[in-house]
Short mmCIF file of C-alpha atoms in Angstrom, two decimals:
data_model
loop_
_atom_site.label_atom_id
_atom_site.label_comp_id
_atom_site.label_asym_id
_atom_site.label_seq_id
_atom_site.Cartn_x
_atom_site.Cartn_y
_atom_site.Cartn_z
CA MET A 19 15.37 -10.93 24.04
CA LEU A 20 17.00 -7.85 24.38
CA ASP A 21 17.62 -7.00 20.12
CA LEU A 22 13.80 -6.86 20.40
CA ASN A 23 14.01 -3.72 22.12
CA PRO A 24 11.47 -4.34 24.77
CA THR A 25 10.24 -1.76 27.50
CA ARG A 26 10.62 -4.28 30.19
CA LEU A 27 11.75 -7.81 30.59
CA ARG A 28 9.49 -10.15 33.02
CA VAL A 29 10.93 -13.15 34.32
CA GLY A 30 9.55 -16.07 36.35
CA HIS A 31 9.27 -14.11 39.49
CA GLY A 32 10.62 -10.63 40.80
CA ALA A 33 9.99 -7.29 39.61
CA PRO A 34 10.22 -6.71 35.93
CA LEU A 35 13.73 -5.55 34.57
CA GLU A 36 14.95 -2.58 32.97
CA PRO A 37 16.42 -3.51 29.77
CA ASP A 38 19.16 -0.68 29.83
CA ARG A 39 20.22 -1.99 33.04
CA VAL A 40 20.15 -5.48 31.85
CA ARG A 41 22.32 -4.61 28.82
CA ARG A 42 25.00 -2.94 31.25
CA TRP A 43 24.86 -5.77 33.33
CA ALA A 44 25.66 -8.26 30.22
CA SER A 45 28.28 -6.25 29.04
CA ARG A 46 30.39 -5.99 32.39
CA GLU A 47 29.51 -9.84 32.86
CA HIS A 48 31.10 -10.22 29.14
CA ARG A 49 34.09 -8.24 29.98
CA ARG A 50 34.89 -9.98 33.20
CA LEU A 51 34.65 -13.38 31.71
CA SER A 52 36.55 -12.59 28.85
CA ARG A 53 39.18 -11.35 31.39
CA LEU A 54 39.38 -14.84 33.20
CA GLU A 55 39.26 -16.57 29.86
CA ALA A 56 42.34 -14.64 28.85
CA ALA A 57 44.22 -15.30 32.25
CA GLY A 58 43.65 -19.22 31.78
CA ARG A 59 41.26 -19.21 34.60
CA ILE A 60 37.98 -20.54 32.65
CA ARG A 61 38.07 -22.19 28.91
CA ALA A 62 35.48 -21.22 26.33
CA ARG A 63 32.90 -23.66 25.53
CA THR A 64 33.53 -25.26 22.68
CA ASP A 65 30.52 -27.72 22.68
CA GLY A 66 28.21 -25.73 20.82
CA ALA A 67 25.66 -26.03 23.81
CA ASP A 68 25.19 -21.87 23.88
CA ALA A 69 24.38 -21.71 20.14
CA LEU A 70 21.03 -22.05 19.18
#
């Protein structure tokens, strides 16, 4: 959704989200999960469930 450059993201509940704030959160979360994976604390998905 963020690739479409929206001005607001509206989800099924709560207030609309600011796209830049969502991008920052997603970037932090990606870094956090990458560190956990590198430390062997989680495994990357290999079943293709996250693919389109």
